[in-house]
Amino acid sequence: MPLDERLATKLKIVVLGSAAGGGYPQWNCRCPVCDLAWRRDRRVSARTQSSLAVTADGHHWFLLNASPDLRQQIQSTPALWPGESGRHSPLRGIFLTNGDVDHLAGLLALRERQAFTVFGTAATLKLIEGNSIFRVLDPSLVSMRPLQDGVEIDPGFDLKVTPFFVPGKVPLHEESGAVDIGGIGETTLGLEIRSSTARLVYIPGCAKMSEGILRRVSGADLLLFDGTTYTDDEMVRLGLSNKTAWRMGHMAITGKEGSLRAFGEAGIGRKVYTHINNTNPILIEASPERRAVEMAGWEVAYDGMEIVL
Amino acid sequence: MPLDERLATKLKIVVLGSAAGGGYPQWNCRCPVCDLAWRRDRRVSARTQSSLAVTADGHHWFLLNASPDLRQQIQSTPALWPGESGRHSPLRGIFLTNGDVDHLAGLLALRERQAFTVFGTAATLKLIEGNSIFRVLDPSLVSMRPLQDGVEIDPGFDLKVTPFFVPGKVPLHEESGAVDIGGIGETTLGLEIRSSTARLVYIPGCAKMSEGILRRVSGADLLLFDGTTYTDDEMVRLGLSNKTAWRMGHMAITGKEGSLRAFGEAGIGRKVYTHINNTNPILIEASPERRAVEMAGWEVAYDGMEIVL
């Protein structure tokens, strides 16, 4: 088999956006980490909001989440450009892990008479249906397919996707009254993606570790995991928010309940932090915090990062 | 008065985005004009979606429409960056001319505990209220203020804004059954902006000319006008859509009812086409169509264009 063809049958992942909601730097933030980006300090790189593109055949692509920056992300990624005259796209579908704005709003960029499938839990699809603005997606072309906990989906093109519930919370815009944090249900998914060559697990938002998650990621070739904050209280300490990471539905990297410790022995091929908040010092190259996660065997995702498995 | 101060009291306009809905090139389009952009042909420049920023004091800014590309547009415009530590923005408010996705979705980029005012017709504000996703804007910080036909608003900072109804149609996502095109009402606004030094009229969407519009723009220092399509049927001819410009609520540049002819004698200081669709050949430098509008005294807006009046 020629080299090109062998590469074309590998599982390929492109990190379209590696930042959490709001991106990095954040539009109205001059915290110490954002300040470096506004000053164009060379130790940091700007990052758009959380989304991945995956393909197993080198031609047909799926998005894992659709960030508000999707239009810009497609412009930066030649593999996702239209290849044929008239209307065309290599994109075949989008898997949504929750209903947060940073994972959902990119659907509004996918107007203009293109057929594809949106996969999400019934709760997330109901959100889309309940917001009239999403009617710009023509229902005669865009189909919605519900995902269920542990039930494998075959979207074609040598990919199999198994969604699984992880501890989370309802999207910010649906919060009312007392908010249940860390509950396991339709609000928050992880995705296990298999091709004939490799297995990847993607969990951009996770409020806490569980036995089920550890079993799922054990032995995976690649884990892309929630790297929102380094410490649970970093946004509070900076005076930017009154919310801890936990309150936003994310487990911090450090601490007794943090992800560094939780995945220590899981036998994963490559471990990559993504969905990184603008306050997280791992965004700064050679910072003590960046070194600490690297020493523990983690990589830090950046926009345009390509991984071939 | 020092030069800096005199400049600071001028009306300054920055074109954040000069393309129509979907931007240029459009994500799934390989029409002849988009093809040039995908090939990085030097005769064309990529453009983000329709939005302007204006200031009269050089410090406090207002947006005219909030495009889905707003995050990227702010990153490209140093005057809109946060200037002080912690949460900060020079942005004070947003005026919406309609409820189309390309003018509305940017509100989702303005999360993160920032106070500002959203101005729109009651119909447009109702749309925002009816879509739960916009609840990410904290109602204790973001206020909504209805605009009425011909009633001047004083948002402060040496600006006065008079909205006025123009022929249009309801947003795509609110269409149902037979769609009224060219009706004058709450769906579509023009904005007249006055400072102590100058007067600007902004009409990014207009289905047809009227005596009222001509009176409003007569003698203005600057007109930024709907440049969506060059010919009424260009999207149909290219096989990209079954809709004419008229059906989308826009008057073409050319033709008996076109904007070139309509504004011929209006005595306007500068005339600039913006909200330009990806199919419009005026996007191509030195094309016959670009030359034709330039010969008629029009400029073609581009992202980052700055105008000081």
Coordinates of C-alpha atoms in Angstrom, one line a residue:
Chain A
M1 CA 0.0 0.0 0.0
P2 CA 1.5 3.4 -0.9
L3 CA 2.4 5.6 2.1
D4 CA -0.4 8.1 1.3
E5 CA -3.0 5.5 1.5
R6 CA -1.7 4.0 4.7
L7 CA -1.7 7.5 6.3
A8 CA -5.2 8.0 5.0
T9 CA -6.4 5.0 7.0
K10 CA -5.0 6.3 10.3
L11 CA -7.1 8.1 12.9
K12 CA -6.3 11.8 12.6
I13 CA -7.2 14.5 15.1
V14 CA -6.9 18.2 14.6
V15 CA -7.4 20.5 17.7
L16 CA -9.4 23.3 16.2
G17 CA -9.7 25.2 19.4
S18 CA -8.0 24.4 22.7
A19 CA -9.4 27.1 25.1
A20 CA -12.4 27.0 27.4
G21 CA -15.4 29.3 27.0
G22 CA -14.5 32.8 25.9
G23 CA -11.1 31.6 24.4
Y24 CA -7.7 33.0 25.2
P25 CA -7.3 35.9 25.7
Q26 CA -10.8 36.5 26.8
W27 CA -12.4 39.7 25.3
N28 CA -12.8 41.6 28.6
C29 CA -10.0 40.1 30.7
R30 CA -6.7 41.5 31.7
C31 CA -5.7 38.9 34.3
P32 CA -2.0 38.1 34.5
V33 CA -2.3 35.2 31.9
C34 CA -4.5 37.2 29.5
D35 CA -2.2 40.2 29.8
L36 CA 0.7 38.2 28.3
A37 CA -1.5 37.4 25.3
W38 CA -2.6 41.0 24.8
R39 CA 1.1 42.0 25.0
R40 CA 2.0 39.4 22.4
D41 CA 4.4 37.8 24.8
R42 CA 6.2 34.9 23.0
R43 CA 5.6 32.5 25.8
V44 CA 1.9 32.3 25.0
S45 CA -0.3 31.6 22.0
A46 CA -3.8 32.8 21.5
R47 CA -6.4 30.0 21.5
T48 CA -9.9 29.7 20.2
Q49 CA -12.7 27.8 21.9
S50 CA -12.9 24.1 22.4
S51 CA -13.4 21.9 19.4
L52 CA -11.8 18.9 17.6
A53 CA -12.0 17.6 14.1
V54 CA -11.4 13.8 13.5
T55 CA -11.2 11.6 10.4
A56 CA -10.3 8.0 9.9
D57 CA -10.3 7.9 6.1
G58 CA -8.6 11.3 5.5
H59 CA -11.5 12.6 3.6
H60 CA -14.7 12.7 5.7
W61 CA -14.5 14.7 8.9
F62 CA -16.5 14.9 12.1
L63 CA -16.4 17.7 14.7
L64 CA -16.4 17.0 18.4
N65 CA -18.2 20.2 19.5
A66 CA -19.0 23.3 17.5
S67 CA -17.4 26.3 19.1
P68 CA -18.4 29.9 18.5
D69 CA -15.1 30.3 16.7
L70 CA -15.9 27.6 14.2
R71 CA -15.9 29.8 11.1
Q72 CA -12.4 31.1 12.0
Q73 CA -11.3 27.5 12.8
I74 CA -12.4 26.2 9.4
Q75 CA -10.6 29.0 7.7
S76 CA -7.4 27.9 9.5
T77 CA -7.7 24.2 8.6
P78 CA -7.3 23.5 4.9
A79 CA -8.6 19.9 5.3
L80 CA -12.0 21.3 6.1
W81 CA -12.3 23.6 3.1
P82 CA -14.8 23.0 0.3
G83 CA -13.0 20.9 -2.3
E84 CA -15.5 21.0 -5.2
S85 CA -17.3 23.8 -7.1
G86 CA -20.6 25.1 -5.7
R87 CA -21.7 24.0 -2.2
H88 CA -19.3 21.4 -0.7
S89 CA -17.8 20.4 2.6
P90 CA -15.7 17.5 3.9
L91 CA -17.8 17.7 7.1
R92 CA -20.2 14.9 7.8
G93 CA -21.4 15.5 11.3
I94 CA -21.0 17.1 14.7
F95 CA -20.9 15.3 18.1
L96 CA -21.9 17.6 21.0
T97 CA -20.7 16.8 24.5
N98 CA -23.0 19.3 26.2
G99 CA -25.1 22.4 25.6
D100 CA -22.7 25.1 26.7
V101 CA -22.4 28.1 24.4
D102 CA -18.7 27.3 23.7
H103 CA -19.7 23.9 22.3
L104 CA -23.0 24.7 20.6
A105 CA -22.9 28.2 19.0
G106 CA -20.7 27.0 16.1
L107 CA -23.8 25.3 14.7
L108 CA -24.8 28.8 13.7
A109 CA -21.8 29.0 11.4
L110 CA -22.9 25.9 9.5
R111 CA -25.8 27.5 7.6
E112 CA -26.0 27.6 3.8
R113 CA -27.7 24.5 2.6
Q114 CA -25.3 21.8 3.7
A115 CA -26.3 18.3 4.8
F116 CA -24.9 16.9 8.0
T117 CA -25.9 15.2 11.2
V118 CA -25.9 16.6 14.7
F119 CA -25.4 14.1 17.5
G120 CA -26.2 14.9 21.1
T121 CA -28.2 13.7 24.1
A122 CA -31.9 14.2 24.0
A123 CA -31.5 17.1 26.5
T124 CA -28.9 18.9 24.2
L125 CA -31.0 18.4 21.1
K126 CA -34.1 19.7 22.9
L127 CA -32.1 22.9 23.7
I128 CA -31.3 23.4 20.0
E129 CA -34.9 22.8 19.1
G130 CA -36.1 25.2 21.8
N131 CA -33.9 28.1 20.6
S132 CA -35.5 29.4 17.3
I133 CA -32.2 30.9 16.2
F134 CA -31.0 27.4 15.3
R135 CA -33.7 27.2 12.6
V136 CA -31.2 28.6 10.2
L137 CA -30.1 25.0 9.9
D138 CA -32.5 23.7 7.3
P139 CA -34.3 20.6 8.8
S140 CA -34.6 19.0 5.3
L141 CA -30.7 18.9 5.2
V142 CA -29.6 18.7 8.9
S143 CA -30.7 15.7 10.9
M144 CA -30.6 15.4 14.7
R145 CA -29.7 12.1 16.2
P146 CA -29.9 11.4 19.9
L147 CA -27.1 9.8 21.8
Q148 CA -27.5 7.4 24.7
D149 CA -25.2 6.4 27.5
G150 CA -22.9 3.6 26.4
V151 CA -24.7 3.0 23.0
E152 CA -22.2 2.9 20.1
I153 CA -23.0 5.0 17.0
D154 CA -21.6 4.1 13.6
P155 CA -21.4 7.4 11.6
G156 CA -19.5 5.6 8.8
F157 CA -16.1 6.3 7.3
D158 CA -14.4 3.8 9.6
L159 CA -15.4 5.6 12.8
K160 CA -17.3 4.2 15.8
V161 CA -18.4 6.6 18.5
T162 CA -19.5 5.6 22.0
P163 CA -20.9 8.4 24.1
F164 CA -20.9 8.0 27.9
F165 CA -22.3 10.2 30.7
V166 CA -19.8 12.0 32.9
P167 CA -20.3 14.1 36.1
G168 CA -21.3 17.6 35.0
K169 CA -24.0 20.2 35.3
V170 CA -26.7 21.9 33.1
P171 CA -25.4 24.6 30.7
L172 CA -25.1 28.1 32.3
H173 CA -28.0 29.5 30.2
E174 CA -30.3 26.7 31.6
E175 CA -29.4 27.2 35.3
S176 CA -32.2 28.1 37.6
G177 CA -32.4 27.9 41.4
A178 CA -30.1 25.4 43.1
V179 CA -27.8 23.9 40.5
D180 CA -26.9 20.2 40.7
I181 CA -23.1 19.8 40.3
G182 CA -21.4 16.5 39.6
G183 CA -24.6 14.7 38.7
I184 CA -24.3 12.0 36.0
G185 CA -26.9 12.3 33.2
E186 CA -27.9 13.8 29.9
T187 CA -26.1 17.2 30.5
T188 CA -22.5 16.1 30.0
L189 CA -20.8 13.5 27.8
G190 CA -17.5 12.0 27.1
L191 CA -16.9 10.4 23.7
E192 CA -14.9 7.3 22.9
I193 CA -13.9 7.2 19.3
R194 CA -12.6 4.1 17.6
S195 CA -11.2 3.5 14.1
S196 CA -9.7 0.3 12.8
T197 CA -6.3 1.6 14.0
A198 CA -6.8 3.4 17.3
R199 CA -8.9 4.5 20.2
L200 CA -9.3 8.0 21.5
V201 CA -11.3 9.3 24.5
Y202 CA -12.4 12.9 24.6
I203 CA -13.8 14.5 27.8
P204 CA -13.7 18.3 27.6
G205 CA -15.8 18.8 30.7
C206 CA -15.9 16.6 33.8
A207 CA -16.8 17.7 37.3
K208 CA -15.1 14.7 39.0
M209 CA -13.5 11.4 38.5
S210 CA -15.4 8.1 38.5
E211 CA -14.6 4.4 38.2
G212 CA -16.6 4.3 35.0
I213 CA -14.3 7.0 33.4
L214 CA -11.2 5.3 34.6
R215 CA -12.3 2.0 33.0
R216 CA -13.2 3.8 29.7
V217 CA -9.9 5.6 29.3
S218 CA -7.7 2.7 30.5
G219 CA -5.4 1.6 27.7
A220 CA -6.6 4.3 25.2
D221 CA -4.1 5.5 22.6
L222 CA -5.1 9.1 23.4
L223 CA -7.0 11.0 26.1
L224 CA -8.0 14.6 25.5
F225 CA -9.2 15.8 28.9
D226 CA -10.7 18.8 30.7
G227 CA -7.8 21.2 31.5
T228 CA -10.0 24.1 32.4
T229 CA -8.3 25.3 35.6
Y230 CA -5.0 24.5 37.3
T231 CA -6.4 25.1 40.8
D232 CA -10.0 24.9 41.8
D233 CA -10.3 28.5 43.1
E234 CA -8.1 30.4 40.5
M235 CA -10.8 32.6 39.1
V236 CA -12.0 33.5 42.6
R237 CA -8.5 34.4 43.7
L238 CA -8.0 36.6 40.7
G239 CA -11.3 38.4 41.4
L240 CA -12.7 37.5 38.0
S241 CA -15.6 35.4 39.1
N242 CA -17.2 34.1 42.3
K243 CA -17.2 30.6 40.9
T244 CA -14.8 27.8 41.5
A245 CA -14.0 25.3 38.8
W246 CA -16.3 22.8 40.6
R247 CA -19.2 25.3 40.4
M248 CA -18.6 25.5 36.6
G249 CA -18.7 21.7 36.3
H250 CA -15.0 21.2 36.0
M251 CA -12.4 19.3 38.1
A252 CA -9.1 21.2 38.5
I253 CA -5.8 19.8 37.3
T254 CA -4.2 19.9 40.8
G255 CA -5.4 19.0 44.2
K256 CA -6.5 15.8 45.9
E257 CA -9.4 15.4 43.5
G258 CA -7.5 16.8 40.5
S259 CA -7.0 15.1 37.2
L260 CA -3.2 14.9 37.5
R261 CA -3.6 12.5 40.3
A262 CA -6.7 10.7 39.0
F263 CA -5.1 9.5 35.8
G264 CA -1.7 8.6 37.2
E265 CA -1.9 4.9 36.6
A266 CA -4.4 4.6 33.8
G267 CA -2.0 3.3 31.1
I268 CA -2.9 5.8 28.4
G269 CA -0.8 6.3 25.3
R270 CA -0.9 10.1 25.2
K271 CA -2.6 12.4 27.6
V272 CA -3.5 16.0 26.4
Y273 CA -5.2 18.8 28.3
T274 CA -7.6 20.8 26.3
H275 CA -10.5 23.2 27.0
I276 CA -8.0 25.4 28.9
N277 CA -9.3 28.5 30.7
N278 CA -7.7 31.9 30.1
T279 CA -6.6 32.0 33.8
N280 CA -4.7 28.7 33.7
P281 CA -0.9 29.1 34.0
I282 CA -0.2 26.0 31.9
L283 CA -0.9 28.3 29.0
I284 CA 2.5 29.9 29.7
E285 CA 5.4 27.9 28.2
A286 CA 8.1 27.0 30.7
S287 CA 6.0 28.2 33.6
P288 CA 6.3 26.0 36.8
E289 CA 2.7 24.8 36.2
R290 CA 3.4 23.9 32.6
R291 CA 6.5 22.0 33.7
A292 CA 4.5 20.2 36.4
V293 CA 1.9 18.8 34.0
E294 CA 4.6 17.9 31.4
M295 CA 6.7 16.1 34.1
A296 CA 3.5 14.1 34.9
G297 CA 3.3 13.0 31.2
W298 CA 0.7 15.4 30.0
E299 CA 0.8 17.6 26.8
V300 CA -1.0 20.9 26.5
A301 CA -3.2 21.3 23.4
Y302 CA -2.8 24.3 21.1
D303 CA -4.9 25.4 18.1
G304 CA -3.8 23.5 15.0
M305 CA -2.2 20.6 17.0
E306 CA -2.4 17.5 14.8
I307 CA -2.3 14.0 16.2
V308 CA -2.1 10.8 14.0
L309 CA -2.8 7.5 15.6
Chain B
M1 CA -6.1 72.0 21.7
P2 CA -3.4 69.4 21.2
L3 CA -3.7 67.2 18.0
D4 CA -4.4 64.1 20.0
E5 CA -7.4 65.7 21.8
R6 CA -8.8 67.1 18.6
L7 CA -8.6 63.6 17.0
A8 CA -10.2 62.2 20.1
T9 CA -13.3 64.4 19.5
K10 CA -13.8 63.2 16.0
L11 CA -16.3 60.5 15.0
K12 CA -14.3 57.4 14.3
I13 CA -15.6 54.3 12.6
V14 CA -13.9 50.9 12.4
V15 CA -15.3 48.3 10.0
L16 CA -15.0 45.1 12.1
G17 CA -16.6 42.9 9.5
S18 CA -17.6 43.8 5.9
A19 CA -19.1 40.6 4.6
A20 CA -22.7 39.4 4.7
G21 CA -24.0 36.3 6.5
G22 CA -21.5 33.5 6.4
G23 CA -18.5 35.8 5.7
Y24 CA -16.0 35.6 2.8
P25 CA -15.1 33.0 1.8
Q26 CA -18.1 31.1 3.0
W27 CA -17.4 27.8 4.8
N28 CA -19.0 25.5 2.2
C29 CA -18.8 27.6 -0.9
R30 CA -16.5 27.2 -3.9
C31 CA -18.2 29.7 -6.2
P32 CA -15.9 31.6 -8.5
V33 CA -15.4 34.5 -6.0
C34 CA -14.9 32.2 -3.0
D35 CA -12.5 30.1 -5.0
L36 CA -10.2 33.1 -5.3
A37 CA -10.1 33.5 -1.5
W38 CA -9.5 29.7 -0.9
R39 CA -6.6 30.0 -3.4
R40 CA -5.2 33.1 -1.5
D41 CA -5.4 35.1 -4.8
R42 CA -4.0 38.5 -4.0
R43 CA -6.9 40.3 -5.7
V44 CA -9.2 39.4 -2.8
S45 CA -9.2 39.7 1.0
A46 CA -11.0 37.5 3.5
R47 CA -13.8 39.3 5.3
T48 CA -15.7 38.5 8.5
Q49 CA -19.4 39.2 9.1
S50 CA -21.1 42.5 9.2
S51 CA -20.3 44.8 12.2
L52 CA -19.0 48.3 12.9
A53 CA -17.5 49.9 15.9
V54 CA -17.9 53.7 16.5
T55 CA -16.6 56.2 19.0
A56 CA -16.9 60.0 19.3
D57 CA -14.6 60.5 22.3
G58 CA -11.9 58.0 21.3
H59 CA -12.4 55.9 24.5
H60 CA -15.9 54.6 24.7
W61 CA -17.1 52.4 21.9
F62 CA -20.4 51.2 20.5
L63 CA -21.0 48.3 18.2
L64 CA -23.4 48.5 15.3
N65 CA -24.4 44.8 15.1
A66 CA -22.7 41.9 16.8
S67 CA -21.5 39.4 14.3
P68 CA -20.8 35.7 15.0
D69 CA -17.1 36.7 14.3
L70 CA -17.1 39.3 17.1
R71 CA -14.5 37.5 19.2
Q72 CA -12.1 37.4 16.3
Q73 CA -12.9 41.0 15.4
I74 CA -12.1 42.3 18.9
Q75 CA -8.8 40.4 18.8
S76 CA -8.0 42.2 15.6
T77 CA -8.9 45.7 16.9
P78 CA -6.6 47.0 19.7
A79 CA -8.9 49.9 20.5
L80 CA -11.5 47.3 21.8
W81 CA -9.1 45.4 24.1
P82 CA -9.4 45.5 27.8
G83 CA -7.2 48.3 29.1
E84 CA -7.2 47.8 32.9
S85 CA -6.4 44.8 35.1
G86 CA -9.2 42.3 35.9
R87 CA -12.5 42.6 33.9
H88 CA -12.6 45.6 31.6
S89 CA -13.8 46.7 28.2
P90 CA -14.0 50.0 26.3
L91 CA -17.4 48.7 24.9
R92 CA -20.5 50.4 26.2
G93 CA -23.3 49.1 24.1
I94 CA -24.5 47.4 20.9
F95 CA -27.1 48.6 18.5
L96 CA -28.8 45.9 16.5
T97 CA -30.4 46.6 13.1
N98 CA -32.2 43.3 12.9
G99 CA -32.4 39.8 14.3
D100 CA -30.4 37.9 11.7
V101 CA -27.8 35.5 12.9
D102 CA -25.0 37.5 11.3
H103 CA -26.0 40.6 13.4
L104 CA -27.1 38.9 16.6
A105 CA -24.9 35.9 17.4
G106 CA -21.9 38.0 18.5
L107 CA -23.8 38.7 21.7
L108 CA -22.8 35.2 22.8
A109 CA -19.2 36.4 22.7
L110 CA -19.9 39.1 25.3
R111 CA -20.2 36.8 28.3
E112 CA -18.1 37.1 31.4
R113 CA -19.6 39.7 33.8
Q114 CA -19.4 42.8 31.7
A115 CA -22.0 45.6 31.9
F116 CA -23.3 47.1 28.6
T117 CA -26.6 48.0 26.9
V118 CA -28.2 46.2 24.0
F119 CA -30.4 48.5 21.8
G120 CA -32.9 47.0 19.3
T121 CA -36.5 47.1 18.3
A122 CA -39.0 45.4 20.6
A123 CA -39.2 42.6 18.0
T124 CA -35.5 42.0 18.1
L125 CA -35.2 42.2 21.9
K126 CA -38.1 39.7 22.1
L127 CA -36.2 37.3 19.9
I128 CA -33.2 37.5 22.3
E129 CA -35.5 37.0 25.3
G130 CA -37.2 34.0 23.6
N131 CA -33.9 32.2 23.0
S132 CA -32.6 30.8 26.3
I133 CA -29.0 30.6 25.0
F134 CA -28.7 34.4 25.4
R135 CA -29.2 34.0 29.2
V136 CA -25.4 33.7 29.3
L137 CA -25.7 37.5 29.4
D138 CA -26.3 38.3 33.0
P139 CA -29.5 40.4 33.3
S140 CA -28.1 42.2 36.3
L141 CA -25.3 43.6 34.1
V142 CA -26.7 43.7 30.6
S143 CA -29.7 45.9 30.0
M144 CA -32.0 45.8 27.0
R145 CA -33.4 49.1 25.6
P146 CA -36.0 49.2 22.9
L147 CA -35.6 51.4 19.9
Q148 CA -38.5 53.2 18.2
D149 CA -38.8 54.6 14.7
G150 CA -37.4 58.0 14.5
V151 CA -36.9 58.4 18.2
E152 CA -33.3 59.6 19.1
I153 CA -31.3 57.8 21.7
D154 CA -28.5 59.5 23.7
P155 CA -26.1 56.7 24.8
G156 CA -23.6 59.3 26.0
F157 CA -20.0 59.9 25.1
D158 CA -20.9 62.6 22.5
L159 CA -23.1 60.2 20.4
K160 CA -26.7 60.5 19.4
V161 CA -28.4 57.6 17.6
T162 CA -31.7 57.8 15.6
P163 CA -33.0 54.4 14.5
F164 CA -35.4 54.4 11.6
F165 CA -37.4 51.6 10.0
V166 CA -36.4 50.5 6.5
P167 CA -38.0 48.0 4.1
G168 CA -36.9 44.5 5.1
K169 CA -38.2 41.1 6.2
V170 CA -38.2 38.9 9.4
P171 CA -35.0 37.0 10.1
L172 CA -34.6 33.7 8.3
H173 CA -35.0 31.7 11.6
E174 CA -38.4 33.3 12.2
E175 CA -39.8 32.8 8.7
S176 CA -43.0 30.8 8.5
G177 CA -45.5 30.5 5.7
A178 CA -45.6 33.4 3.2
V179 CA -42.9 35.9 4.0
D180 CA -43.6 39.6 3.7
I181 CA -40.7 41.2 1.8
G182 CA -40.1 44.9 1.7
G183 CA -42.4 45.7 4.5
I184 CA -41.5 48.6 6.8
G185 CA -41.6 47.8 10.5
E186 CA -39.8 46.5 13.5
T187 CA -37.8 43.8 11.7
T188 CA -35.2 46.1 10.0
L189 CA -33.5 49.3 11.0
G190 CA -31.2 51.9 9.6
L191 CA -29.2 53.9 12.1
E192 CA -28.3 57.6 11.9
I193 CA -25.3 58.4 14.2
R194 CA -24.4 62.0 15.1
S195 CA -21.5 63.4 17.0
S196 CA -20.6 67.0 17.5
T197 CA -18.5 66.8 14.4
A198 CA -20.2 64.6 11.9
R199 CA -23.2 62.5 10.8
L200 CA -23.2 58.9 9.6
V201 CA -26.0 56.7 8.2
Y202 CA -25.7 52.9 8.5
I203 CA -28.1 50.7 6.6
P204 CA -26.6 47.1 6.2
G205 CA -29.9 45.6 5.0
C206 CA -32.5 47.3 2.9
A207 CA -35.0 45.6 0.5
K208 CA -35.8 48.7 -1.5
M209 CA -35.3 52.5 -1.6
S210 CA -37.8 54.9 -0.1
E211 CA -38.3 58.7 0.0
G212 CA -37.7 58.4 3.8
I213 CA -34.3 56.8 3.3
L214 CA -33.3 59.4 0.7
R215 CA -34.2 62.3 3.1
R216 CA -32.3 60.6 5.9
V217 CA -29.1 60.1 4.0
S218 CA -29.2 63.4 2.1
G219 CA -26.1 65.5 3.1
A220 CA -24.7 62.9 5.5
D221 CA -20.9 62.8 5.8
L222 CA -20.9 59.1 5.4
L223 CA -23.3 56.4 4.2
L224 CA -22.5 52.7 4.9
F225 CA -25.0 50.8 2.8
D226 CA -26.2 47.3 2.0
G227 CA -23.8 45.9 -0.7
T228 CA -25.0 42.3 -0.4
T229 CA -25.2 41.4 -4.1
Y230 CA -24.2 43.0 -7.4
T231 CA -27.1 41.6 -9.3
D232 CA -30.4 40.5 -7.9
D233 CA -30.2 36.9 -9.2
E234 CA -26.4 36.2 -8.7
M235 CA -26.9 33.4 -6.2
V236 CA -29.5 31.7 -8.3
R237 CA -27.4 31.9 -11.4
L238 CA -24.4 30.3 -9.6
G239 CA -26.7 27.4 -8.4
L240 CA -25.9 28.2 -4.7
S241 CA -29.4 29.1 -3.7
N242 CA -32.9 29.4 -5.0
K243 CA -33.2 32.9 -3.5
T244 CA -32.8 36.3 -5.1
A245 CA -31.4 39.2 -3.2
W246 CA -34.9 40.6 -2.9
R247 CA -36.1 37.3 -1.3
M248 CA -33.3 37.7 1.3
G249 CA -34.5 41.3 2.0
H250 CA -31.7 43.1 0.1
M251 CA -31.7 45.4 -2.9
A252 CA -29.0 44.7 -5.4
I253 CA -26.3 47.2 -6.4
T254 CA -27.2 47.3 -10.0
G255 CA -30.5 47.3 -12.0
K256 CA -33.3 49.8 -12.3
E257 CA -34.1 49.4 -8.6
G258 CA -30.5 49.1 -7.5
S259 CA -28.6 51.2 -5.0
L260 CA -26.1 52.7 -7.5
R261 CA -28.9 54.4 -9.3
A262 CA -31.0 55.2 -6.1
F263 CA -28.3 57.3 -4.4
G264 CA -26.9 59.0 -7.5
E265 CA -27.9 62.5 -6.5
A266 CA -28.1 62.4 -2.7
G267 CA -25.2 64.7 -1.9
I268 CA -23.4 62.3 0.5
G269 CA -19.8 62.9 1.6
R270 CA -18.6 59.3 1.4
K271 CA -20.5 56.2 0.2
V272 CA -19.3 52.8 1.3
Y273 CA -20.7 49.4 0.4
T274 CA -20.6 46.9 3.3
H275 CA -22.4 43.6 4.2
I276 CA -21.0 42.2 1.0
N277 CA -22.0 38.7 0.0
N278 CA -19.4 36.0 -0.9
T279 CA -20.8 35.9 -4.5
N280 CA -20.4 39.6 -5.1
P281 CA -17.7 40.4 -7.7
I282 CA -17.0 43.8 -6.2
L283 CA -14.9 41.8 -3.7
I284 CA -12.3 41.3 -6.5
E285 CA -10.0 44.3 -6.9
A286 CA -9.9 45.7 -10.4
S287 CA -12.8 43.6 -11.5
P288 CA -15.2 45.3 -13.9
E289 CA -17.8 45.4 -11.2
R290 CA -15.5 46.9 -8.6
R291 CA -14.5 49.5 -11.2
A292 CA -18.1 50.3 -11.9
V293 CA -19.0 51.0 -8.3
E294 CA -15.8 53.0 -7.8
M295 CA -16.5 55.1 -10.9
A296 CA -19.9 55.8 -9.4
G297 CA -18.2 57.2 -6.3
W298 CA -18.6 54.3 -4.0
E299 CA -15.9 52.6 -1.8
V300 CA -15.9 48.9 -0.9
A301 CA -15.5 48.2 2.8
Y302 CA -12.9 45.8 4.1
D303 CA -12.2 44.5 7.6
G304 CA -10.2 46.9 9.6
M305 CA -11.1 49.9 7.4
E306 CA -11.0 53.1 9.6
I307 CA -12.9 56.2 8.8
V308 CA -12.5 59.5 10.8
L309 CA -15.0 62.3 10.3

